[in-house]
CSV table of C-alpha atoms in Angstrom, one decimal:
chain,number,residue,atom,x,y,z
N,1,MET,CA,25.3,0.4,7.1
N,2,LYS,CA,25.7,2.5,10.7
N,3,THR,CA,23.2,5.3,11.5
N,4,ASP,CA,24.9,6.9,14.5
N,5,GLY,CA,21.9,7.4,16.4
N,6,THR,CA,20.2,8.8,13.8
N,7,PRO,CA,16.5,7.6,13.4
N,8,LEU,CA,16.0,4.8,11.5
N,9,ILE,CA,13.1,3.8,9.7
N,10,GLY,CA,12.3,0.6,8.0
N,11,ILE,CA,9.6,0.5,5.4
N,12,LEU,CA,8.4,-2.7,4.8
N,13,THR,CA,7.5,-4.2,1.2
N,14,ALA,CA,7.2,-7.4,-0.7
N,15,ARG,CA,8.6,-9.0,-3.9
N,16,LYS,CA,6.4,-9.3,-7.1
N,17,SER,CA,6.2,-12.7,-9.0
N,18,GLU,CA,8.8,-11.9,-11.2
N,19,GLY,CA,10.8,-11.0,-8.4
N,20,THR,CA,11.4,-7.4,-8.6
N,21,ILE,CA,10.3,-5.1,-5.3
N,22,ALA,CA,7.2,-3.8,-5.3
N,23,GLY,CA,5.5,-1.0,-3.7
N,24,ASN,CA,5.3,2.9,-4.8
N,25,GLY,CA,9.1,4.1,-5.4
N,26,PRO,CA,7.9,7.9,-5.5
N,27,LEU,CA,6.3,7.8,-1.9
N,28,PHE,CA,9.5,6.4,-0.8
N,29,ILE,CA,11.9,8.6,-2.4
N,30,ASP,CA,9.7,11.6,-1.1
N,31,ILE,CA,10.2,10.1,2.6
N,32,GLN,CA,13.6,9.6,2.4
N,33,LYS,CA,14.5,13.2,1.1
N,34,LYS,CA,12.0,14.7,3.8
N,35,LEU,CA,13.2,12.2,6.6
N,36,ILE,CA,16.9,13.8,5.7
N,37,SER,CA,15.8,17.1,6.0
N,38,LEU,CA,14.5,16.4,9.5
N,39,ASN,CA,17.7,14.3,10.5
N,40,GLY,CA,16.3,11.0,10.3
N,41,LEU,CA,17.4,8.2,7.2
N,42,SER,CA,14.9,5.0,5.7
N,43,PHE,CA,15.6,2.2,3.7
N,44,ILE,CA,12.9,-0.3,2.4
N,45,PHE,CA,13.1,-3.9,2.7
N,46,ILE,CA,11.4,-7.2,2.3
N,47,PRO,CA,11.2,-9.8,4.9
N,48,GLU,CA,13.3,-12.3,2.7
N,49,ASP,CA,15.8,-10.0,3.5
N,50,VAL,CA,16.0,-10.1,7.3
N,51,GLU,CA,18.7,-11.9,9.0
N,52,ASP,CA,19.0,-12.5,13.1
N,53,ASP,CA,21.3,-9.5,13.7
N,54,TYR,CA,20.7,-6.6,10.4
N,55,ILE,CA,18.9,-6.1,7.3
N,56,TYR,CA,19.7,-6.2,3.8
N,57,GLY,CA,17.6,-3.0,2.3
N,58,TYR,CA,17.6,-0.2,0.1
N,59,PHE,CA,18.7,2.6,0.2
N,60,TYR,CA,17.8,5.8,-1.4
N,61,SER,CA,20.8,8.5,-2.1
N,62,PRO,CA,19.1,12.0,-3.5
N,63,GLU,CA,22.8,12.8,-4.1
N,64,GLU,CA,23.0,10.6,-7.1
N,65,ASN,CA,19.6,9.7,-7.4
N,66,ARG,CA,19.4,6.1,-7.2
N,67,TRP,CA,18.9,3.5,-4.7
N,68,LYS,CA,21.9,1.4,-3.5
N,69,LYS,CA,21.9,-2.4,-1.5
N,70,LYS,CA,23.2,-2.1,1.8
N,71,SER,CA,23.1,-4.0,5.5
N,72,PHE,CA,21.4,-2.2,8.2
N,73,PRO,CA,20.8,-2.7,11.6
N,74,PHE,CA,17.1,-3.3,12.7
N,75,PRO,CA,15.4,-0.1,12.3
N,76,ASP,CA,14.1,2.2,15.0
N,77,LEU,CA,10.3,2.2,13.7
N,78,VAL,CA,9.0,-0.3,10.8
N,79,TYR,CA,6.3,1.3,8.3
N,80,ASN,CA,4.4,-1.9,6.9
N,81,ARG,CA,3.3,-0.4,3.2
N,82,ILE,CA,3.2,-4.4,2.0
N,83,PRO,CA,0.9,-4.2,-1.1
N,84,PHE,CA,-0.5,-7.5,-1.1
N,85,ARG,CA,-2.6,-9.1,1.4
N,86,THR,CA,-1.0,-12.5,0.5
N,87,SER,CA,1.9,-11.2,0.7
N,88,GLU,CA,1.4,-10.0,4.3
N,89,GLN,CA,-0.2,-13.5,5.3
N,90,GLU,CA,3.0,-15.3,4.0
N,91,GLU,CA,4.8,-17.4,6.6
N,92,LYS,CA,8.2,-15.1,6.6
N,93,SER,CA,6.1,-12.0,7.1
N,94,GLN,CA,4.3,-13.7,10.3
N,95,TRP,CA,7.5,-14.7,11.3
N,96,LEU,CA,9.4,-11.0,11.0
N,97,PHE,CA,6.0,-9.2,12.6
N,98,SER,CA,6.9,-12.1,15.5
N,99,LEU,CA,10.4,-11.0,15.4
N,100,LEU,CA,9.7,-7.4,15.6
N,101,LYS,CA,7.3,-7.4,18.6
N,102,LYS,CA,9.9,-9.2,20.8
N,103,LYS,CA,12.4,-6.5,19.7
N,104,LYS,CA,9.9,-4.3,20.6
N,105,ILE,CA,10.4,-2.2,17.8
N,106,PRO,CA,6.9,-0.2,16.8
N,107,PHE,CA,5.3,-1.6,13.7
N,108,PHE,CA,3.7,1.2,12.4
N,109,ASN,CA,-0.2,0.4,10.2
N,110,PRO,CA,-0.2,-3.9,11.2
N,111,CYS,CA,-2.1,-5.1,8.7
N,112,PHE,CA,-4.7,-4.8,6.1
N,113,ILE,CA,-8.6,-4.8,7.1
N,114,ASP,CA,-11.4,-6.8,6.4
N,115,LYS,CA,-14.4,-5.1,5.7
N,116,TYR,CA,-16.9,-7.2,7.8
N,117,GLU,CA,-14.2,-6.9,10.8
N,118,LEU,CA,-14.5,-2.9,10.6
N,119,TYR,CA,-18.3,-2.9,10.3
N,120,GLN,CA,-18.4,-4.8,13.5
N,121,LEU,CA,-15.5,-3.0,15.3
N,122,LEU,CA,-16.9,0.4,14.6
N,123,LYS,CA,-20.7,-0.7,15.2
N,124,GLY,CA,-19.2,-1.6,18.4
N,125,ASP,CA,-18.4,2.6,19.2
N,126,ASP,CA,-21.1,4.8,20.7
N,127,ILE,CA,-20.2,7.6,18.0
N,128,LEU,CA,-19.3,5.7,15.0
N,129,GLN,CA,-22.5,3.4,14.7
N,130,ASP,CA,-25.0,6.4,13.9
N,131,TYR,CA,-22.8,6.6,10.4
N,132,LEU,CA,-22.6,3.2,9.4
N,133,PRO,CA,-24.5,1.4,6.2
N,134,LYS,CA,-26.9,-1.6,7.5
N,135,THR,CA,-24.2,-4.4,6.4
N,136,ILE,CA,-24.3,-8.2,6.6
N,137,LEU,CA,-22.2,-10.9,5.5
N,138,VAL,CA,-23.4,-12.6,2.6
N,139,GLN,CA,-24.0,-16.6,3.7
N,140,GLY,CA,-26.9,-17.7,2.2
N,141,HIS,CA,-29.7,-17.2,-0.3
N,142,ASN,CA,-32.7,-16.2,1.6
N,143,VAL,CA,-31.0,-13.7,3.9
N,144,LEU,CA,-29.4,-12.0,1.0
N,145,LEU,CA,-32.6,-12.0,-1.0
N,146,GLU,CA,-34.3,-10.3,2.5
N,147,PHE,CA,-31.8,-7.7,2.7
N,148,LEU,CA,-32.5,-6.7,-1.0
N,149,MET,CA,-35.9,-6.3,-0.4
N,150,GLU,CA,-35.6,-4.3,2.8
N,151,PHE,CA,-33.4,-1.5,1.0
N,152,GLY,CA,-34.6,-2.1,-2.8
N,153,GLY,CA,-30.6,-1.5,-3.7
N,154,ILE,CA,-27.6,-3.2,-2.0
N,155,TYR,CA,-23.8,-3.0,-2.7
N,156,LEU,CA,-21.7,-6.5,-2.3
N,157,LYS,CA,-18.4,-6.1,-1.7
N,158,PRO,CA,-15.4,-8.5,-1.2
N,159,THR,CA,-14.3,-8.5,2.5
N,160,GLN,CA,-10.4,-8.5,1.5
N,161,SER,CA,-10.1,-5.8,-1.7
N,162,SER,CA,-9.6,-2.5,-2.4
N,163,LYS,CA,-9.3,0.6,-4.6
N,164,GLY,CA,-13.0,-0.7,-6.0
N,165,LYS,CA,-12.2,-4.4,-6.6
N,166,GLY,CA,-15.2,-7.0,-7.4
N,167,ILE,CA,-17.9,-4.1,-6.1
N,168,VAL,CA,-21.3,-5.0,-7.7
N,169,ARG,CA,-24.7,-2.9,-7.1
N,170,LEU,CA,-27.7,-5.1,-7.0
N,171,ARG,CA,-31.3,-3.2,-7.6
N,172,MET,CA,-34.7,-4.7,-7.4
N,173,ASP,CA,-36.1,-4.2,-10.9
N,174,GLY,CA,-39.8,-4.7,-10.7
N,175,PRO,CA,-41.4,-7.1,-8.9
N,176,SER,CA,-39.1,-10.1,-9.3
N,177,ARG,CA,-36.4,-9.0,-11.7
N,178,ILE,CA,-32.7,-8.3,-10.5
N,179,GLN,CA,-30.3,-5.8,-11.9
N,180,LEU,CA,-26.8,-5.8,-11.6
N,181,ASP,CA,-24.2,-3.4,-12.2
N,182,SER,CA,-20.6,-3.4,-12.4
N,183,ILE,CA,-17.8,-1.1,-13.3
N,184,LEU,CA,-17.4,-2.9,-16.5
N,185,LYS,CA,-20.8,-4.0,-16.9
N,186,GLN,CA,-24.8,-4.3,-16.6
N,187,GLU,CA,-26.9,-7.4,-16.4
N,188,THR,CA,-30.6,-8.3,-15.5
N,189,TYR,CA,-31.8,-11.4,-14.3
N,190,SER,CA,-35.3,-12.7,-14.0
N,191,SER,CA,-35.1,-13.6,-10.7
N,192,PHE,CA,-32.9,-13.5,-7.6
N,193,THR,CA,-32.4,-17.2,-8.1
N,194,HIS,CA,-31.0,-16.9,-11.3
N,195,PHE,CA,-29.0,-14.2,-10.0
N,196,TRP,CA,-27.9,-16.8,-7.0
N,197,GLU,CA,-27.4,-19.7,-9.2
N,198,GLU,CA,-24.8,-17.7,-11.2
N,199,TRP,CA,-23.1,-15.6,-8.4
N,200,ASN,CA,-23.3,-17.9,-5.2
N,201,GLU,CA,-19.8,-19.6,-5.5
N,202,GLU,CA,-18.3,-16.3,-6.1
N,203,LEU,CA,-20.1,-14.7,-3.1
N,204,LEU,CA,-19.4,-17.7,-0.3
N,205,LYS,CA,-16.1,-18.5,-1.6
N,206,LYS,CA,-14.2,-14.9,-1.6
N,207,ARG,CA,-16.6,-14.0,1.0
N,208,TYR,CA,-18.5,-10.7,0.5
N,209,ILE,CA,-20.5,-8.2,2.5
N,210,ALA,CA,-23.6,-6.9,1.1
N,211,GLN,CA,-23.5,-3.1,2.3
N,212,GLU,CA,-27.2,-0.6,1.8
N,213,GLU,CA,-27.3,1.5,-1.1
N,214,VAL,CA,-26.9,5.0,-0.2
N,215,ARG,CA,-28.4,7.4,-2.5
N,216,SER,CA,-25.7,9.8,-2.4
N,217,ALA,CA,-25.5,13.6,-2.3
N,218,GLU,CA,-24.6,15.0,-6.1
N,219,TYR,CA,-22.8,17.8,-7.9
N,220,GLU,CA,-23.5,18.5,-11.6
N,221,GLY,CA,-25.3,15.0,-11.5
N,222,LYS,CA,-22.4,13.1,-10.6
N,223,ARG,CA,-22.6,11.3,-7.0
N,224,PHE,CA,-19.6,12.3,-5.2
N,225,ASP,CA,-17.7,10.9,-2.1
N,226,PHE,CA,-15.1,12.2,0.8
N,227,ARG,CA,-11.6,10.6,0.7
N,228,ILE,CA,-10.2,11.8,4.3
N,229,LEU,CA,-6.7,11.3,4.9
N,230,ALA,CA,-6.0,11.3,9.2
N,231,HIS,CA,-2.8,10.7,10.8
N,232,ALA,CA,-2.0,9.7,14.9
N,233,ASN,CA,-0.7,13.2,16.8
N,234,HIS,CA,0.5,12.0,20.2
N,235,ASP,CA,-2.5,10.6,21.9
N,236,ASP,CA,-4.9,11.6,19.4
N,237,TYR,CA,-5.8,11.8,15.5
N,238,THR,CA,-5.9,14.8,13.1
N,239,LEU,CA,-7.4,15.6,9.7
N,240,SER,CA,-4.6,15.9,7.0
N,241,GLY,CA,-7.0,16.4,3.9
N,242,VAL,CA,-9.8,16.0,2.1
N,243,GLY,CA,-10.4,15.1,-1.1
N,244,ILE,CA,-13.8,14.9,-3.1
N,245,ARG,CA,-14.2,11.8,-5.7
N,246,LEU,CA,-16.7,12.2,-8.3
N,247,SER,CA,-18.3,9.6,-10.4
N,248,GLN,CA,-18.2,9.3,-14.0
N,249,GLU,CA,-19.2,7.0,-17.1
N,250,GLN,CA,-20.0,4.6,-13.7
N,251,GLU,CA,-21.8,5.0,-10.4
N,252,ILE,CA,-20.7,1.8,-8.9
N,253,THR,CA,-17.6,3.8,-7.5
N,254,THR,CA,-15.6,7.0,-7.4
N,255,HIS,CA,-12.1,5.6,-7.2
N,256,ILE,CA,-9.8,7.0,-9.9
N,257,PRO,CA,-8.5,3.7,-11.2
N,258,SER,CA,-12.1,3.0,-12.0
N,259,GLY,CA,-13.0,6.4,-14.0
N,260,GLY,CA,-13.9,8.4,-10.9
N,261,SER,CA,-12.7,11.9,-11.5
N,262,LEU,CA,-11.4,14.7,-8.1
N,263,LEU,CA,-12.8,17.9,-6.8
N,264,PRO,CA,-11.1,20.5,-4.8
N,265,TYR,CA,-12.8,20.1,-1.4
N,266,GLN,CA,-12.9,24.0,-1.3
N,267,LEU,CA,-15.7,23.7,-4.0
N,268,LEU,CA,-18.0,21.7,-1.6
N,269,LYS,CA,-16.8,22.7,2.3
N,270,SER,CA,-19.2,23.2,4.6
N,271,LYS,CA,-18.8,23.5,8.5
N,272,GLU,CA,-20.9,20.2,8.7
N,273,HIS,CA,-18.7,18.4,6.3
N,274,ASP,CA,-16.0,19.8,8.5
N,275,VAL,CA,-17.8,18.7,11.9
N,276,PHE,CA,-18.4,15.0,10.4
N,277,PHE,CA,-14.6,14.7,9.5
N,278,GLN,CA,-13.6,16.2,13.1
N,279,THR,CA,-16.7,13.8,14.8
N,280,ILE,CA,-15.0,10.5,13.4
N,281,ILE,CA,-11.6,10.9,13.3
N,282,PRO,CA,-10.4,10.6,16.8
N,283,SER,CA,-13.1,7.6,17.3
N,284,VAL,CA,-11.8,5.5,13.8
N,285,GLY,CA,-8.1,6.0,14.9
N,286,LYS,CA,-8.2,4.8,18.6
N,287,SER,CA,-10.7,1.6,17.4
N,288,LEU,CA,-7.8,0.8,14.8
N,289,SER,CA,-5.4,0.9,17.7
N,290,ASN,CA,-6.9,-0.7,20.3
N,291,TYR,CA,-8.0,-3.8,18.1
N,292,TYR,CA,-5.2,-4.7,15.6
N,293,GLY,CA,-2.1,-2.5,16.9
N,294,TYR,CA,-0.5,1.4,16.4
N,295,PHE,CA,-2.4,2.8,13.6
N,296,GLY,CA,-0.2,5.6,12.6
N,297,GLU,CA,-2.1,7.1,9.6
N,298,PHE,CA,-5.7,6.1,7.6
N,299,THR,CA,-7.9,7.1,5.1
N,300,ILE,CA,-11.7,6.8,5.3
N,301,ASP,CA,-14.3,6.4,2.4
N,302,ALA,CA,-17.3,8.7,3.6
N,303,GLY,CA,-20.4,10.3,1.7
N,304,VAL,CA,-23.6,12.0,2.5
N,305,SER,CA,-26.8,11.1,1.0
N,306,LYS,CA,-29.4,13.3,-1.0
N,307,THR,CA,-31.1,13.7,2.9
N,308,GLY,CA,-28.1,14.9,4.4
N,309,ARG,CA,-27.2,11.5,6.6
N,310,TYR,CA,-23.4,10.9,6.8
N,311,TYR,CA,-22.3,7.4,6.5
N,312,ILE,CA,-18.6,6.1,6.6
N,313,TYR,CA,-18.1,3.1,3.9
N,314,GLU,CA,-14.5,1.7,4.1
N,315,VAL,CA,-11.6,2.4,6.1
N,316,ASN,CA,-8.1,2.0,4.0
N,317,SER,CA,-5.0,1.1,6.3
N,318,LYS,CA,-2.1,1.8,3.4
N,319,PRO,CA,-3.5,4.8,1.4
N,320,MET,CA,-2.9,5.3,-1.9
N,321,SER,CA,-1.1,8.7,-2.9
N,322,PHE,CA,-3.9,11.5,-3.0
N,323,ASP,CA,-3.8,13.2,-6.8
N,324,GLU,CA,-4.0,16.6,-4.7
N,325,GLU,CA,-0.3,17.8,-4.6
N,326,GLU,CA,-0.9,19.7,-1.2
N,327,ILE,CA,-2.6,16.7,0.3
N,328,GLU,CA,0.2,14.5,-1.0
N,329,ASN,CA,2.7,16.8,0.6
N,330,LYS,CA,1.0,17.2,4.0
N,331,LYS,CA,0.9,13.4,4.2
N,332,ILE,CA,4.7,13.2,3.6
N,333,GLU,CA,5.1,16.0,6.2
N,334,ASN,CA,2.7,14.4,8.8
N,335,LEU,CA,4.2,10.8,8.3
N,336,CYS,CA,7.3,11.5,8.7
N,337,ARG,CA,7.2,14.1,11.7
N,338,LEU,CA,4.8,11.4,13.4
N,339,PHE,CA,7.9,8.6,12.8
N,340,LEU,CA,10.5,10.7,14.8
N,341,GLN,CA,7.8,11.6,17.3
N,342,HIS,CA,6.7,7.6,18.0
N,343,ILE,CA,10.3,6.8,18.1
N,344,GLU,CA,11.0,9.5,20.8
N,345,GLU,CA,8.0,8.5,22.6
N,346,SER,CA,8.9,4.7,22.6
N,347,SER,CA,12.2,5.1,23.7
């Protein structure tokens, strides 16, 4: 399919285990519609469909309301939406990343982020280091026990997970008992050693971090976090939207798939919150791009403690859709304008 000089965006995804194409279909359709209105085009593709001189991909036609398979020239920019960490690590994906580099095709959001690597990266930034909860890599019984005793409560998180998967909270319960809370269950251990005997294989095999528990500020008795959406804009990074996520039945995570609910930011908006967002966004964006390669968008999970101290919990390289329609619309608009801006600046 020839594009006659029209800016062409390739949206990279992966195949599911049963063979169908994975990814956020509604997002891809919205991007296509917006790009067409800005005189651009997009198609989705997987690494296995890349040949030396062209790519087989899927093009959404708004007129016919369907996807069509066609061959495309190499795009002007690739937007990485591979949804699985394992797919990103596969040989074919890595080959494609090298090929894009060789062809000097801008590659947008190069990879998933490892939580411990992120902590070390942000800790090296003079502005961001003050907003990080104390974090260690789980490597053994004694160091983890000391860490738990220092804070009284900690979160354990797999370094390679998202959407709150695998997170548990540990709390000291008296002089020796340990209480474990996860999204689905609560357990009590008579001692840390008993906890370690049951959990050490999981913690060491999957590579977990331990993070101090922050006693979050609450709204109507429920803890809340910020989901901050940011996009690049020329050489800077700006705020595209903020959502509030409120814990519900369980307090381990405020992620919507795990039972969290949402509130409009206007309800809790304050000058202090706004200053915090504006302070961290440019530093996070520049740190990511300098270390990993160009990051055009990201979300930050952040919060404020009962004492009014702000914290950055996580940064996500492939944001989920926002349930707030106005934020999701702003995301599509900013993304598409950024694609075209980036192509212009790279040419």
